[in-house]
PDB file of C-alpha atoms in Angstrom:
ATOM      1  CA  MET B 101       0.130 -22.873   2.488  1.00 75.00           C
ATOM      2  CA  LEU B 102       3.262 -24.706   1.443  1.00 82.00           C
ATOM      3  CA  GLN B 103       3.276 -26.847   4.265  1.00 85.00           C
ATOM      4  CA  VAL B 104       0.236 -28.270   3.666  1.00 84.00           C
ATOM      5  CA  CYS B 105       0.834 -29.074   0.241  1.00 83.00           C
ATOM      6  CA  ALA B 106       4.272 -30.761   1.722  1.00 85.00           C
ATOM      7  CA  GLU B 107       1.971 -32.794   4.053  1.00 86.00           C
ATOM      8  CA  ALA B 108      -0.661 -33.544   1.591  1.00 83.00           C
ATOM      9  CA  LEU B 109       2.319 -35.018  -0.640  1.00 82.00           C
ATOM     10  CA  HIS B 110       4.045 -37.304   1.836  1.00 83.00           C
ATOM     11  CA  GLU B 111      -0.241 -39.069   2.815  1.00 82.00           C
ATOM     12  CA  HIS B 112      -0.858 -38.925  -0.461  1.00 78.00           C
ATOM     13  CA  LEU B 113       2.352 -39.747  -2.643  1.00 81.00           C
ATOM     14  CA  ALA B 114       4.272 -41.928   0.404  1.00 85.00           C
ATOM     15  CA  PHE B 115       7.008 -39.644   0.637  1.00 91.00           C
ATOM     16  CA  ASP B 116       8.729 -40.096   4.139  1.00 92.00           C
ATOM     17  CA  ALA B 117      10.276 -36.686   3.915  1.00 93.00           C
ATOM     18  CA  VAL B 118       8.929 -33.656   2.198  1.00 92.00           C
ATOM     19  CA  ARG B 119      10.812 -30.003   2.037  1.00 92.00           C
ATOM     20  CA  LEU B 120       9.688 -27.064  -0.119  1.00 93.00           C
ATOM     21  CA  TRP B 121      12.017 -24.077  -0.813  1.00 93.00           C
ATOM     22  CA  ILE B 122      11.238 -20.894  -1.808  1.00 92.00           C
ATOM     23  CA  LEU B 123      13.588 -18.244  -3.836  1.00 93.00           C
ATOM     24  CA  ASP B 124      14.748 -15.135  -1.684  1.00 91.00           C
ATOM     25  CA  GLU B 125      16.020 -13.140  -5.157  1.00 84.00           C
ATOM     26  CA  ALA B 126      17.664 -10.576  -3.194  1.00 85.00           C
ATOM     27  CA  THR B 127      20.083 -13.407  -1.720  1.00 86.00           C
ATOM     28  CA  PRO B 128      19.893 -15.300  -4.103  1.00 89.00           C
ATOM     29  CA  ALA B 129      18.924 -18.321  -2.185  1.00 93.00           C
ATOM     30  CA  LEU B 130      16.378 -21.458  -1.578  1.00 94.00           C
ATOM     31  CA  VAL B 131      14.606 -20.162   1.731  1.00 93.00           C
ATOM     32  CA  LEU B 132      13.071 -23.670   3.446  1.00 92.00           C
ATOM     33  CA  ARG B 133       9.406 -23.212   4.311  1.00 91.00           C
ATOM     34  CA  ALA B 134       8.090 -26.456   4.682  1.00 91.00           C
ATOM     35  CA  SER B 135       8.875 -29.621   5.460  1.00 91.00           C
ATOM     36  CA  VAL B 136       7.729 -33.116   6.616  1.00 91.00           C
ATOM     37  CA  GLY B 137       9.115 -36.339   7.792  1.00 90.00           C
ATOM     38  CA  ALA B 138      12.859 -37.233   8.351  1.00 86.00           C
ATOM     39  CA  VAL B 139      15.565 -33.674   8.724  1.00 83.00           C
ATOM     40  CA  PRO B 140      19.418 -34.469   8.446  1.00 80.00           C
ATOM     41  CA  PRO B 141      21.109 -33.533  11.655  1.00 73.00           C
ATOM     42  CA  ASN B 142      22.399 -30.135  11.819  1.00 68.00           C
ATOM     43  CA  ASP B 143      20.726 -29.430   8.771  1.00 69.00           C
ATOM     44  CA  TYR B 144      22.396 -27.026   6.473  1.00 68.00           C
ATOM     45  CA  LEU B 145      19.364 -26.973   4.302  1.00 82.00           C
ATOM     46  CA  VAL B 146      17.359 -24.039   5.787  1.00 88.00           C
ATOM     47  CA  ARG B 147      19.255 -21.750   3.110  1.00 89.00           C
ATOM     48  CA  VAL B 148      20.698 -23.093   0.367  1.00 90.00           C
ATOM     49  CA  PRO B 149      22.647 -20.866  -2.283  1.00 90.00           C
ATOM     50  CA  ILE B 150      22.042 -21.690  -5.471  1.00 93.00           C
ATOM     51  CA  GLY B 151      24.053 -24.089  -6.898  1.00 91.00           C
ATOM     52  CA  GLN B 152      25.071 -25.427  -3.837  1.00 89.00           C
ATOM     53  CA  HIS B 153      24.333 -28.964  -3.286  1.00 89.00           C
ATOM     54  CA  LYS B 154      21.392 -30.742  -4.855  1.00 91.00           C
ATOM     55  CA  VAL B 155      18.551 -28.620  -4.773  1.00 92.00           C
ATOM     56  CA  GLY B 156      20.836 -25.535  -5.648  1.00 93.00           C
ATOM     57  CA  GLU B 157      21.661 -27.560  -8.706  1.00 94.00           C
ATOM     58  CA  ILE B 158      17.912 -28.491  -9.815  1.00 95.00           C
ATOM     59  CA  ALA B 159      17.745 -24.347  -8.663  1.00 94.00           C
ATOM     60  CA  VAL B 160      20.394 -23.963 -11.222  1.00 94.00           C
ATOM     61  CA  LEU B 161      19.797 -27.036 -14.683  1.00 94.00           C
ATOM     62  CA  ARG B 162      15.636 -25.974 -14.061  1.00 94.00           C
ATOM     63  CA  ARG B 163      15.259 -29.632 -14.818  1.00 93.00           C
ATOM     64  CA  PRO B 164      14.075 -32.520 -11.759  1.00 94.00           C
ATOM     65  CA  HIS B 165      15.846 -35.652 -10.734  1.00 94.00           C
ATOM     66  CA  ILE B 166      14.588 -38.734  -9.915  1.00 93.00           C
ATOM     67  CA  THR B 167      16.258 -41.813  -8.985  1.00 94.00           C
ATOM     68  CA  ASN B 168      15.762 -45.226  -7.671  1.00 94.00           C
ATOM     69  CA  ALA B 169      19.043 -45.790  -6.179  1.00 94.00           C
ATOM     70  CA  VAL B 170      19.855 -42.617  -4.265  1.00 94.00           C
ATOM     71  CA  GLN B 171      22.351 -44.143  -1.874  1.00 93.00           C
ATOM     72  CA  ASP B 172      24.595 -44.317  -4.998  1.00 91.00           C
ATOM     73  CA  ASP B 173      23.499 -41.783  -6.719  1.00 90.00           C
ATOM     74  CA  PRO B 174      27.343 -39.479  -6.678  1.00 88.00           C
ATOM     75  CA  THR B 175      25.456 -36.188  -6.649  1.00 85.00           C
ATOM     76  CA  MET B 176      23.756 -36.727  -3.440  1.00 87.00           C
ATOM     77  CA  ARG B 177      25.673 -34.990   0.168  1.00 81.00           C
ATOM     78  CA  ASN B 178      24.986 -36.745   3.053  1.00 84.00           C
ATOM     79  CA  ARG B 179      25.036 -39.966   1.820  1.00 87.00           C
ATOM     80  CA  GLU B 180      25.954 -41.571   5.479  1.00 89.00           C
ATOM     81  CA  TRP B 181      22.182 -39.797   6.419  1.00 90.00           C
ATOM     82  CA  ILE B 182      20.177 -41.359   3.605  1.00 92.00           C
ATOM     83  CA  ARG B 183      21.557 -44.718   3.886  1.00 93.00           C
ATOM     84  CA  GLU B 184      20.357 -44.837   7.741  1.00 92.00           C
ATOM     85  CA  GLN B 185      16.753 -42.753   7.344  1.00 93.00           C
ATOM     86  CA  ALA B 186      17.013 -46.302   4.241  1.00 95.00           C
ATOM     87  CA  PHE B 187      15.766 -43.839   1.721  1.00 95.00           C
ATOM     88  CA  VAL B 188      15.449 -45.739  -1.402  1.00 95.00           C
ATOM     89  CA  ALA B 189      14.390 -43.037  -4.196  1.00 95.00           C
ATOM     90  CA  PHE B 190      14.699 -39.021  -4.535  1.00 95.00           C
ATOM     91  CA  ALA B 191      12.893 -36.902  -6.729  1.00 95.00           C
ATOM     92  CA  GLY B 192      13.491 -32.896  -6.787  1.00 95.00           C
ATOM     93  CA  TYR B 193      11.341 -30.323  -8.681  1.00 95.00           C
ATOM     94  CA  PRO B 194      12.317 -26.598  -9.943  1.00 95.00           C
ATOM     95  CA  LEU B 195       9.218 -24.794  -9.284  1.00 95.00           C
ATOM     96  CA  ILE B 196       9.287 -22.716 -12.699  1.00 94.00           C
ATOM     97  CA  VAL B 197       6.154 -19.671 -13.634  1.00 92.00           C
ATOM     98  CA  ASP B 198       6.491 -17.804 -16.932  1.00 89.00           C
ATOM     99  CA  ASP B 199      10.363 -19.263 -16.873  1.00 90.00           C
ATOM    100  CA  GLN B 200      10.855 -17.693 -13.545  1.00 91.00           C
ATOM    101  CA  LEU B 201      11.561 -19.979 -11.314  1.00 94.00           C
ATOM    102  CA  VAL B 202      10.252 -19.598  -7.517  1.00 93.00           C
ATOM    103  CA  GLY B 203      11.939 -22.348  -5.728  1.00 94.00           C
ATOM    104  CA  VAL B 204      12.650 -26.165  -4.867  1.00 95.00           C
ATOM    105  CA  MET B 205      11.022 -29.244  -4.311  1.00 94.00           C
ATOM    106  CA  ALA B 206      12.642 -32.318  -2.841  1.00 94.00           C
ATOM    107  CA  MET B 207      11.282 -35.697  -1.626  1.00 94.00           C
ATOM    108  CA  PHE B 208      12.729 -39.013  -0.456  1.00 95.00           C
ATOM    109  CA  ALA B 209      11.279 -41.998  -0.435  1.00 94.00           C
ATOM    110  CA  ARG B 210      11.605 -45.583   1.381  1.00 93.00           C
ATOM    111  CA  HIS B 211      10.919 -47.454  -1.749  1.00 93.00           C
ATOM    112  CA  SER B 212      11.299 -47.264  -5.805  1.00 93.00           C
ATOM    113  CA  LEU B 213       8.923 -44.962  -7.537  1.00 91.00           C
ATOM    114  CA  GLU B 214       6.893 -45.964  -9.745  1.00 88.00           C
ATOM    115  CA  PRO B 215       6.947 -44.034 -13.840  1.00 85.00           C
ATOM    116  CA  ALA B 216       2.907 -42.547 -12.965  1.00 82.00           C
ATOM    117  CA  THR B 217       4.929 -40.853 -10.193  1.00 86.00           C
ATOM    118  CA  GLY B 218       7.179 -39.143 -11.992  1.00 84.00           C
ATOM    119  CA  ASP B 219       3.984 -37.344 -14.199  1.00 83.00           C
ATOM    120  CA  ALA B 220       1.811 -36.759 -10.708  1.00 87.00           C
ATOM    121  CA  LEU B 221       5.119 -34.596  -9.783  1.00 90.00           C
ATOM    122  CA  ASN B 222       5.121 -32.777 -12.522  1.00 87.00           C
ATOM    123  CA  THR B 223       1.768 -31.946 -11.817  1.00 89.00           C
ATOM    124  CA  VAL B 224       1.739 -30.680  -8.833  1.00 90.00           C
ATOM    125  CA  ALA B 225       5.668 -28.869  -9.364  1.00 90.00           C
ATOM    126  CA  ARG B 226       3.061 -26.713 -11.576  1.00 89.00           C
ATOM    127  CA  SER B 227       0.264 -26.062  -9.210  1.00 89.00           C
ATOM    128  CA  VAL B 228       2.761 -25.294  -6.615  1.00 89.00           C
ATOM    129  CA  ALA B 229       4.530 -23.050  -8.484  1.00 90.00           C
ATOM    130  CA  LEU B 230       0.950 -21.630  -9.007  1.00 88.00           C
ATOM    131  CA  ALA B 231       0.405 -20.989  -5.728  1.00 86.00           C
ATOM    132  CA  ILE B 232       3.805 -19.364  -4.578  1.00 84.00           C
ATOM    133  CA  GLN B 233       3.041 -17.347  -7.007  1.00 84.00           C
ATOM    134  CA  ARG B 234       0.307 -16.232  -6.987  1.00 83.00           C
ATOM    135  CA  LYS B 235       0.150 -16.263  -3.049  1.00 81.00           C
ATOM    136  CA  ARG B 236       3.295 -13.247  -3.958  1.00 77.00           C
ATOM    137  CA  ALA B 237       1.245 -11.500  -6.049  1.00 75.00           C
ATOM    138  CA  GLU B 238      -1.349 -10.955  -3.426  1.00 75.00           C
ATOM    139  CA  THR B 239       1.786 -10.658  -0.809  1.00 74.00           C
ATOM    140  CA  ALA B 240       2.068  -7.970  -3.101  1.00 72.00           C
ATOM    141  CA  VAL B 241      -1.075  -6.439  -4.232  1.00 71.00           C
ATOM    142  CA  SER B 242      -1.792  -6.085  -0.458  1.00 77.00           C
ATOM    143  CA  MET B 243       0.442  -4.237   0.500  1.00 76.00           C
ATOM    144  CA  LEU B 244       0.280  -1.874  -2.783  1.00 73.00           C
ATOM    145  CA  ALA B 245      -2.756  -0.875  -1.592  1.00 76.00           C
ATOM    146  CA  ALA B 246      -1.646  -0.369   2.462  1.00 80.00           C
ATOM    147  CA  ILE B 247       0.713   1.610   0.885  1.00 75.00           C
ATOM    148  CA  VAL B 248      -1.784   3.430  -0.558  1.00 78.00           C
ATOM    149  CA  GLU B 249      -4.562   3.380   1.472  1.00 80.00           C
ATOM    150  CA  GLY B 250      -1.521   4.677   4.495  1.00 79.00           C
ATOM    151  CA  SER B 251      -0.586   7.899   1.881  1.00 86.00           C
ATOM    152  CA  THR B 252      -1.358  11.400   3.185  1.00 85.00           C
ATOM    153  CA  ASP B 253      -1.451  12.193  -0.244  1.00 91.00           C
ATOM    154  CA  ALA B 254      -5.238  11.831  -2.079  1.00 91.00           C
ATOM    155  CA  ILE B 255      -4.570   8.961  -4.263  1.00 91.00           C
ATOM    156  CA  PHE B 256      -7.509   8.215  -6.411  1.00 92.00           C
ATOM    157  CA  SER B 257      -8.219   6.592  -9.305  1.00 90.00           C
ATOM    158  CA  VAL B 258     -11.476   7.463 -12.898  1.00 88.00           C
ATOM    159  CA  THR B 259     -12.337   5.814 -14.755  1.00 89.00           C
ATOM    160  CA  LEU B 260     -12.638   5.966 -18.900  1.00 86.00           C
ATOM    161  CA  ASP B 261     -15.878   7.616 -18.697  1.00 86.00           C
ATOM    162  CA  GLY B 262     -13.969   9.936 -15.894  1.00 85.00           C
ATOM    163  CA  LEU B 263     -16.017   8.842 -13.165  1.00 90.00           C
ATOM    164  CA  ILE B 264     -14.176   8.259  -9.932  1.00 91.00           C
ATOM    165  CA  SER B 265     -13.780   4.786  -8.689  1.00 92.00           C
ATOM    166  CA  SER B 266     -11.370   4.384  -5.821  1.00 92.00           C
ATOM    167  CA  TRP B 267     -10.020   6.362  -3.418  1.00 93.00           C
ATOM    168  CA  ASN B 268      -8.281   6.725  -0.286  1.00 93.00           C
ATOM    169  CA  ARG B 269      -8.060   8.074   3.789  1.00 92.00           C
ATOM    170  CA  GLY B 270      -5.670  10.770   2.154  1.00 92.00           C
ATOM    171  CA  ALA B 271      -8.030  11.950  -0.693  1.00 92.00           C
ATOM    172  CA  GLU B 272     -10.891  12.159   2.407  1.00 94.00           C
ATOM    173  CA  ARG B 273      -9.110  14.495   4.642  1.00 92.00           C
ATOM    174  CA  LEU B 274      -8.150  16.311   1.521  1.00 92.00           C
ATOM    175  CA  TYR B 275     -11.328  16.690  -0.084  1.00 93.00           C
ATOM    176  CA  VAL B 276     -13.817  16.075   2.515  1.00 93.00           C
ATOM    177  CA  TYR B 277     -15.897  13.518   1.209  1.00 94.00           C
ATOM    178  CA  SER B 278     -16.266   9.914   2.510  1.00 94.00           C
ATOM    179  CA  ARG B 279     -15.352   6.904  -0.146  1.00 92.00           C
ATOM    180  CA  THR B 280     -18.985   5.925   0.043  1.00 92.00           C
ATOM    181  CA  GLU B 281     -20.815  10.132  -1.420  1.00 92.00           C
ATOM    182  CA  ILE B 282     -17.750   9.807  -4.143  1.00 93.00           C
ATOM    183  CA  LEU B 283     -17.624   6.005  -5.793  1.00 94.00           C
ATOM    184  CA  GLY B 284     -19.166   6.480  -8.950  1.00 93.00           C
ATOM    185  CA  GLN B 285     -19.005  10.526  -8.935  1.00 92.00           C
ATOM    186  CA  PRO B 286     -17.365  12.528 -12.556  1.00 90.00           C
ATOM    187  CA  VAL B 287     -14.236  14.126 -11.908  1.00 87.00           C
ATOM    188  CA  THR B 288     -15.065  17.109 -12.426  1.00 85.00           C
ATOM    189  CA  ARG B 289     -17.207  17.383  -9.518  1.00 85.00           C
ATOM    190  CA  LEU B 290     -13.281  17.991  -8.005  1.00 84.00           C
ATOM    191  CA  ILE B 291     -11.069  19.365 -10.447  1.00 80.00           C
ATOM    192  CA  PRO B 292     -12.035  21.619 -13.130  1.00 76.00           C
ATOM    193  CA  SER B 293     -12.236  21.220 -16.563  1.00 69.00           C
ATOM    194  CA  ALA B 294      -8.494  22.139 -17.879  1.00 64.00           C
ATOM    195  CA  ASP B 295      -7.190  19.277 -15.039  1.00 68.00           C
ATOM    196  CA  ALA B 296      -9.913  16.832 -16.356  1.00 68.00           C
ATOM    197  CA  GLU B 297      -8.483  17.364 -20.372  1.00 69.00           C
ATOM    198  CA  LEU B 298      -5.564  16.231 -18.341  1.00 70.00           C
ATOM    199  CA  VAL B 299      -6.980  13.098 -16.916  1.00 70.00           C
ATOM    200  CA  ASN B 300      -8.166  12.748 -21.035  1.00 70.00           C
ATOM    201  CA  ALA B 301      -4.778  12.440 -22.361  1.00 72.00           C
ATOM    202  CA  THR B 302      -3.047  10.547 -19.686  1.00 71.00           C
ATOM    203  CA  GLN B 303      -5.871   8.079 -20.652  1.00 69.00           C
ATOM    204  CA  ARG B 304      -4.450   8.527 -24.663  1.00 75.00           C
ATOM    205  CA  GLY B 305      -1.467   7.321 -23.167  1.00 76.00           C
ATOM    206  CA  GLU B 306      -0.117  11.285 -23.374  1.00 75.00           C
ATOM    207  CA  PRO B 307       2.630  11.557 -20.845  1.00 73.00           C
ATOM    208  CA  VAL B 308       1.729  14.848 -18.727  1.00 76.00           C
ATOM    209  CA  PRO B 309       3.917  16.420 -16.208  1.00 79.00           C
ATOM    210  CA  THR B 310       2.888  17.580 -12.467  1.00 84.00           C
ATOM    211  CA  ILE B 311       1.125  20.754 -12.462  1.00 84.00           C
ATOM    212  CA  GLU B 312      -0.146  23.070  -9.578  1.00 87.00           C
ATOM    213  CA  THR B 313      -2.870  24.012  -9.916  1.00 87.00           C
ATOM    214  CA  THR B 314      -6.603  24.289  -7.760  1.00 89.00           C
ATOM    215  CA  HIS B 315      -9.232  22.027  -6.526  1.00 90.00           C
ATOM    216  CA  ARG B 316     -12.572  22.459  -4.540  1.00 88.00           C
ATOM    217  CA  ALA B 317     -13.443  20.756  -1.656  1.00 89.00           C
ATOM    218  CA  ARG B 318     -16.894  19.429  -0.392  1.00 89.00           C
ATOM    219  CA  ASP B 319     -18.356  22.130   0.817  1.00 88.00           C
ATOM    220  CA  GLY B 320     -16.615  24.306  -2.687  1.00 87.00           C
ATOM    221  CA  GLN B 321     -13.421  25.549  -1.033  1.00 88.00           C
ATOM    222  CA  PRO B 322     -10.053  26.212  -3.132  1.00 89.00           C
ATOM    223  CA  ILE B 323      -7.830  23.737  -2.203  1.00 90.00           C
ATOM    224  CA  PRO B 324      -3.411  24.173  -3.503  1.00 91.00           C
ATOM    225  CA  VAL B 325      -2.683  20.827  -5.206  1.00 91.00           C
ATOM    226  CA  ALA B 326       0.312  19.268  -6.860  1.00 90.00           C
ATOM    227  CA  LEU B 327      -1.284  16.834  -9.172  1.00 88.00           C
ATOM    228  CA  THR B 328       0.343  14.193 -11.201  1.00 86.00           C
ATOM    229  CA  ILE B 329      -1.545  12.200 -13.068  1.00 84.00           C
ATOM    230  CA  SER B 330      -0.695   8.762 -14.927  1.00 84.00           C
ATOM    231  CA  SER B 331      -2.463   6.337 -17.600  1.00 85.00           C
ATOM    232  CA  ILE B 332      -3.735   2.851 -15.807  1.00 86.00           C
ATOM    233  CA  ARG B 333      -3.501   0.379 -17.718  1.00 83.00           C
ATOM    234  CA  ASP B 334      -4.363  -3.704 -17.901  1.00 81.00           C
ATOM    235  CA  ASN B 335      -1.339  -6.891 -18.593  1.00 76.00           C
ATOM    236  CA  THR B 336      -1.842  -6.846 -21.969  1.00 83.00           C
ATOM    237  CA  GLY B 337      -0.943  -2.855 -21.257  1.00 83.00           C
ATOM    238  CA  ARG B 338      -4.362  -1.339 -22.953  1.00 87.00           C
ATOM    239  CA  ILE B 339      -5.441   1.397 -20.732  1.00 88.00           C
ATOM    240  CA  VAL B 340      -8.278   1.039 -18.060  1.00 88.00           C
ATOM    241  CA  GLY B 341      -8.788   4.040 -16.563  1.00 86.00           C
ATOM    242  CA  GLY B 342      -6.386   7.117 -14.983  1.00 84.00           C
ATOM    243  CA  SER B 343      -4.817   8.001 -11.066  1.00 86.00           C
ATOM    244  CA  GLY B 344      -4.491  11.012  -9.602  1.00 87.00           C
ATOM    245  CA  ILE B 345      -2.278  12.163  -6.873  1.00 89.00           C
ATOM    246  CA  ALA B 346      -3.074  15.352  -5.634  1.00 90.00           C
ATOM    247  CA  ARG B 347      -0.639  16.770  -2.954  1.00 90.00           C
ATOM    248  CA  ASP B 348      -2.097  20.004  -0.729  1.00 92.00           C
ATOM    249  CA  MET B 349      -0.342  22.950  -1.130  1.00 88.00           C
ATOM    250  CA  SER B 350      -1.510  25.361   1.404  1.00 84.00           C
ATOM    251  CA  GLU B 351       1.219  25.240   3.381  1.00 80.00           C
ATOM    252  CA  ARG B 352       3.971  25.805   0.871  1.00 76.00           C
ATOM    253  CA  ARG B 353       1.527  28.609  -0.427  1.00 73.00           C
ATOM    254  CA  ARG B 354       0.668  30.039   3.278  1.00 75.00           C
ATOM    255  CA  LEU B 355       4.421  30.302   4.362  1.00 74.00           C
ATOM    256  CA  GLU B 356       5.662  31.929   0.557  1.00 68.00           C
ATOM    257  CA  GLU B 357       2.690  34.224   1.394  1.00 69.00           C
ATOM    258  CA  GLN B 358       4.474  35.274   4.658  1.00 73.00           C
ATOM    259  CA  PHE B 359       7.461  35.721   3.198  1.00 68.00           C
ATOM    260  CA  ARG B 360       6.202  38.104  -0.299  1.00 73.00           C
ATOM    261  CA  GLN B 361       4.660  40.235   3.114  1.00 72.00           C
ATOM    262  CA  ALA B 362       7.945  39.581   4.514  1.00 67.00           C
ATOM    263  CA  GLN B 363      10.073  40.628   1.678  1.00 70.00           C
ATOM    264  CA  LYS B 364       7.339  43.681   1.246  1.00 70.00           C
ATOM    265  CA  MET B 365       7.411  44.592   4.760  1.00 68.00           C
ATOM    266  CA  GLU B 366      11.607  44.838   3.954  1.00 67.00           C
ATOM    267  CA  ALA B 367      11.267  47.244   1.416  1.00 63.00           C
ATOM    268  CA  ILE B 368       8.870  49.656   2.835  1.00 63.00           C
ATOM    269  CA  GLY B 369      10.748  50.179   5.647  1.00 62.00           C
ATOM    270  CA  ARG B 370      14.179  50.513   3.745  1.00 64.00           C
ATOM    271  CA  LEU B 371      12.148  53.457   1.551  1.00 63.00           C
ATOM    272  CA  ALA B 372      10.452  55.008   5.144  1.00 60.00           C
ATOM    273  CA  GLY B 373      14.579  54.949   6.400  1.00 56.00           C
TER     274      GLY B 373
END
């Protein structure tokens, strides 16, 4: 996606070198993600610490740097390479969304930049920043979805009307209902009325502790579970549903029963002796 943006700047705005970095917040540093045109020798700008070099300074200052005299700009490094390439102009823009820096884009040209080009670049910078943010959000959502789907615990969500709206593979294994069978069904099909009231409580915004309870499988068999329920809120903070995570406690219950039986037999043995 960013490479396409760089190529568009190169082609449509006639820049001779275009580079796009995204912010790695963990370091923090700018990491090169797209490049078109001339590249400096021994390219040291693949990863740029925040505050270093021109692009790092743009990230700190959070304002564009534009010049039509780049060969004589004292703030530019590697001016020998700039002169060799016969570059005349430079434009560097921070990529910002909701006051959060997400990257930097920088361009060189062998011709002077018109004032209208700066206006166009402002628009482009906003669009590229939004694209980076959207891609990150999509990646985060995809990762979260993969974690939920791959969990061994049963994870499901419920609408404000008490209808099941999502169902992972762990829930399919535990309750023996397929996703197509259970979606849109009332949550009371699985859980007792007391637990359903806990779901209602989370939808009112009330905190609910993890509890041990008994649910029902598709064949009616009881399933001992540890149940965690929480509210689901939208971007405005409004509660739009509830989520449940149910962990199968059957094995633990079985081991506890074996332990109790062993203790009982030990007590009987002591009495008999």
